């Protein structure tokens, strides 16, 4: 597997193509302007280590740098920043000047016309609709029941099976099966059952991984190149097209199931509250949107992706870090012991929201994981007008500004000289509570008007899964693979994290 493989061949072709253009322009007496910080060949060479390389570059440049300048096929400058003041300016203070824009929607077309891709009035209306759903009393009443059900039907059987087999398993796959079942219930209201859920999760996860890698690759290549691949149906664009078909098929099936349930009232109302029901039910506010099936699919795919992929990714990094910091794992286990009921000292137990809220050190360890390994490592915006960042850098209209969320957690100017060390204690106040950092500094859940609606719910879900596993099982990482971030729009690992699971209670 060398550069002669695809996409290695494609990268070579692009570099040769640019070299030809450079020589051609020099012969015509035209000046070729390479990136200020890094020439494209170096950028290509660093492709697989992009996030770590970006962090190093930004640390040396003071938090903001011009990555690409005046390349004719890009037709825009591209700035990269990890400066919290710049982030606050872009995402909050001057939010309307930096929309996601057409450039974003072209690259993220797999999410169609969902709230993830929209701007302006449409985005405001849709966000208000989904915010109402997440804040609804029925949501908070039903989610604990669905989570308890998913633990009983998914996580416990999977962990019990794996612990009896005594063979290594891929941790993200293991977590993904449980989280998919839960996210499917939350977004569509469909109870797929163990076998069907596992089958659907495999298809969904594979499609999302392929889509994320293809979208990331679109930011490396000239638009004309990846559009040519798309037209020819080759390479990563072929996988992206196949991924969209898979996701469309799965979600269309869920929409069909839910329509039948609503028309015949097969489901009990007390267990039927989901995003899909909100979009389908004529008596809800959603009726004013006149949402087509295609837009409905786009939004369901987006919410399932947000709930499934980001959560399983963060928890995979969390358990990988714990394997390297046994003292932290020991402290989490000791904290869990403090809040166990008397009859739960030596038996399988899951925890409710009230108990989870008391687990400060576990929360801190998850915050520290999110700081170092944010599930969405880069955010991109396009300037609508000429602007000046707080750092003093001039931004021209049409300029793309990328926020390296990954680098933000590794800046000494922001987090101190120990920024690359895993220290949950940095998140705990002197009086033993959680230290709250501003969103433009701790950017794992976005900031400003587009801040994550499900932040609190995400923490509850992650703490519930992590505490149940840590209390009831010993998870040991096996193998000698060098784990590192993959170049993708989601911070997947470059290799499967293989683990063994051993039951702690008889």
Tab-separated table of N, CA and C in Angstrom, residues 220-279:
chain	number	residue	atom	x	y	z
A	220	UNK	N	-8.858	19.213	0.395
A	220	UNK	CA	-7.476	19.098	-0.078
A	220	UNK	C	-7.375	19.365	-1.568
A	221	UNK	N	-8.358	18.887	-2.321
A	221	UNK	CA	-8.302	18.950	-3.780
A	221	UNK	C	-8.982	20.197	-4.335
A	222	UNK	N	-8.542	20.657	-5.505
A	222	UNK	CA	-9.285	21.702	-6.214
A	222	UNK	C	-10.710	21.220	-6.488
A	223	UNK	N	-11.653	22.130	-6.452
A	223	UNK	CA	-13.053	21.767	-6.654
A	223	UNK	C	-13.269	21.063	-7.985
A	224	UNK	N	-12.550	21.507	-9.022
A	224	UNK	CA	-12.732	20.899	-10.340
A	224	UNK	C	-12.309	19.434	-10.346
A	225	UNK	N	-11.328	19.075	-9.486
A	225	UNK	CA	-10.845	17.691	-9.431
A	225	UNK	C	-11.868	16.788	-8.755
A	226	UNK	N	-12.343	17.210	-7.558
A	226	UNK	CA	-13.289	16.309	-6.873
A	226	UNK	C	-14.639	16.259	-7.583
A	227	UNK	N	-14.997	17.340	-8.270
A	227	UNK	CA	-16.235	17.295	-9.052
A	227	UNK	C	-16.088	16.364	-10.255
A	228	UNK	N	-14.879	16.311	-10.826
A	228	UNK	CA	-14.616	15.372	-11.920
A	228	UNK	C	-14.716	13.939	-11.410
A	229	UNK	N	-14.150	13.671	-10.226
A	229	UNK	CA	-14.272	12.342	-9.615
A	229	UNK	C	-15.741	11.975	-9.404
A	230	UNK	N	-16.510	12.955	-8.931
A	230	UNK	CA	-17.931	12.719	-8.681
A	230	UNK	C	-18.648	12.376	-9.982
A	231	UNK	N	-18.332	13.099	-11.049
A	231	UNK	CA	-18.962	12.870	-12.346
A	231	UNK	C	-18.571	11.509	-12.911
A	232	UNK	N	-17.292	11.122	-12.703
A	232	UNK	CA	-16.809	9.836	-13.202
A	232	UNK	C	-17.219	8.678	-12.296
A	233	UNK	N	-17.590	8.999	-11.052
A	233	UNK	CA	-17.965	7.951	-10.105
A	233	UNK	C	-16.786	7.111	-9.675
A	234	UNK	N	-15.684	7.773	-9.271
A	234	UNK	CA	-14.474	7.056	-8.871
A	234	UNK	C	-13.997	7.541	-7.502
A	235	UNK	N	-13.095	6.740	-6.905
A	235	UNK	CA	-12.423	7.132	-5.670
A	235	UNK	C	-13.365	7.408	-4.520
A	236	UNK	N	-12.996	8.388	-3.716
A	236	UNK	CA	-13.774	8.725	-2.526
A	236	UNK	C	-15.145	9.299	-2.877
A	237	UNK	N	-15.249	9.923	-4.055
A	237	UNK	CA	-16.551	10.448	-4.469
A	237	UNK	C	-17.539	9.309	-4.746
A	238	UNK	N	-17.019	8.201	-5.245
A	238	UNK	CA	-17.872	7.030	-5.451
A	238	UNK	C	-18.384	6.522	-4.104
A	239	UNK	N	-17.481	6.466	-3.116
A	239	UNK	CA	-17.883	6.018	-1.779
A	239	UNK	C	-18.890	6.982	-1.153
A	240	UNK	N	-18.701	8.272	-1.408
A	240	UNK	CA	-19.632	9.259	-0.875
A	240	UNK	C	-21.019	9.086	-1.476
A	241	UNK	N	-21.071	8.841	-2.776
A	241	UNK	CA	-22.354	8.614	-3.449
A	241	UNK	C	-23.036	7.365	-2.910
A	242	UNK	N	-22.255	6.300	-2.696
A	242	UNK	CA	-22.804	5.064	-2.143
A	242	UNK	C	-23.284	5.276	-0.710
A	243	UNK	N	-22.543	6.093	0.046
A	243	UNK	CA	-22.928	6.390	1.428
A	243	UNK	C	-24.270	7.103	1.472
A	244	UNK	N	-24.455	8.058	0.575
A	244	UNK	CA	-25.723	8.797	0.537
A	244	UNK	C	-26.883	7.861	0.217
A	245	UNK	N	-26.670	6.933	-0.710
A	245	UNK	CA	-27.728	5.985	-1.059
A	245	UNK	C	-28.079	5.103	0.137
A	246	UNK	N	-27.052	4.659	0.863
A	246	UNK	CA	-27.281	3.824	2.045
A	246	UNK	C	-28.077	4.577	3.100
A	247	UNK	N	-27.660	5.809	3.394
A	247	UNK	CA	-28.344	6.612	4.406
A	247	UNK	C	-29.773	6.934	3.988
A	248	UNK	N	-29.959	7.269	2.720
A	248	UNK	CA	-31.313	7.547	2.212
A	248	UNK	C	-32.222	6.333	2.380
A	249	UNK	N	-31.667	5.155	2.060
A	249	UNK	CA	-32.458	3.921	2.154
A	249	UNK	C	-32.863	3.639	3.601
A	250	UNK	N	-31.905	3.751	4.531
A	250	UNK	CA	-32.194	3.469	5.933
A	250	UNK	C	-33.237	4.435	6.487
A	251	UNK	N	-33.020	5.719	6.253
A	251	UNK	CA	-33.912	6.725	6.831
A	251	UNK	C	-35.283	6.692	6.167
A	252	UNK	N	-35.327	6.404	4.874
A	252	UNK	CA	-36.626	6.269	4.195
A	252	UNK	C	-37.438	5.141	4.823
A	253	UNK	N	-36.749	4.078	5.220
A	253	UNK	CA	-37.428	2.960	5.889
A	253	UNK	C	-38.018	3.408	7.222
A	254	UNK	N	-37.252	4.221	7.981
A	254	UNK	CA	-37.749	4.710	9.267
A	254	UNK	C	-38.955	5.634	9.078
A	255	UNK	N	-38.900	6.481	8.059
A	255	UNK	CA	-40.018	7.385	7.780
A	255	UNK	C	-41.275	6.588	7.439
A	256	UNK	N	-41.089	5.530	6.650
A	256	UNK	CA	-42.218	4.682	6.268
A	256	UNK	C	-42.830	3.998	7.491
A	257	UNK	N	-41.961	3.468	8.368
A	257	UNK	CA	-42.438	2.812	9.591
A	257	UNK	C	-43.226	3.794	10.454
A	258	UNK	N	-42.676	4.991	10.624
A	258	UNK	CA	-43.316	5.981	11.494
A	258	UNK	C	-44.647	6.455	10.912
A	259	UNK	N	-44.716	6.591	9.590
A	259	UNK	CA	-45.975	7.006	8.957
A	259	UNK	C	-47.078	5.978	9.226
A	260	UNK	N	-46.713	4.705	9.112
A	260	UNK	CA	-47.692	3.643	9.355
A	260	UNK	C	-48.151	3.656	10.809
A	261	UNK	N	-47.200	3.880	11.724
A	261	UNK	CA	-47.549	3.924	13.140
A	261	UNK	C	-48.488	5.084	13.450
A	262	UNK	N	-48.181	6.246	12.877
A	262	UNK	CA	-49.009	7.421	13.145
A	262	UNK	C	-50.411	7.284	12.553
A	263	UNK	N	-50.485	6.662	11.375
A	263	UNK	CA	-51.795	6.515	10.725
A	263	UNK	C	-52.671	5.499	11.440
A	264	UNK	N	-52.042	4.478	12.037
A	264	UNK	CA	-52.827	3.435	12.707
A	264	UNK	C	-52.747	3.520	14.225
A	265	UNK	N	-51.906	4.460	14.715
A	265	UNK	CA	-51.701	4.622	16.154
A	265	UNK	C	-51.285	3.307	16.798
A	266	UNK	N	-50.299	2.655	16.174
A	266	UNK	CA	-49.827	1.377	16.703
A	266	UNK	C	-48.985	1.555	17.961
A	267	UNK	N	-48.278	2.702	18.045
A	267	UNK	CA	-47.421	2.940	19.198
A	267	UNK	C	-48.174	3.662	20.297
A	268	UNK	N	-47.837	3.362	21.526
A	268	UNK	CA	-48.413	4.073	22.657
A	268	UNK	C	-47.861	5.498	22.687
A	269	UNK	N	-48.733	6.454	22.925
A	269	UNK	CA	-48.330	7.857	22.910
A	269	UNK	C	-47.281	8.166	23.971
A	270	UNK	N	-47.318	7.437	25.111
A	270	UNK	CA	-46.383	7.755	26.178
A	270	UNK	C	-44.947	7.361	25.844
A	271	UNK	N	-44.744	6.574	24.783
A	271	UNK	CA	-43.389	6.207	24.372
A	271	UNK	C	-43.095	6.699	22.957
A	272	UNK	N	-43.847	7.699	22.502
A	272	UNK	CA	-43.706	8.142	21.115
A	272	UNK	C	-43.467	9.646	21.068
A	273	UNK	N	-42.218	10.030	21.209
A	273	UNK	CA	-41.843	11.438	21.101
A	273	UNK	C	-40.468	11.490	20.451
A	274	UNK	N	-40.428	11.868	19.184
A	274	UNK	CA	-39.170	11.867	18.435
A	274	UNK	C	-39.151	13.025	17.454
A	275	UNK	N	-37.973	13.295	16.918
A	275	UNK	CA	-37.838	14.361	15.923
A	275	UNK	C	-38.661	14.039	14.684
A	276	UNK	N	-38.645	12.769	14.279
A	276	UNK	CA	-39.403	12.379	13.089
A	276	UNK	C	-40.901	12.571	13.301
A	277	UNK	N	-41.384	12.226	14.481
A	277	UNK	CA	-42.809	12.442	14.782
A	277	UNK	C	-43.137	13.934	14.723
A	278	UNK	N	-42.214	14.752	15.222
A	278	UNK	CA	-42.408	16.196	15.179
A	278	UNK	C	-42.568	16.685	13.742
A	279	UNK	N	-41.752	16.122	12.832
A	279	UNK	CA	-41.782	16.549	11.433
A	279	UNK	C	-42.985	15.995	10.679
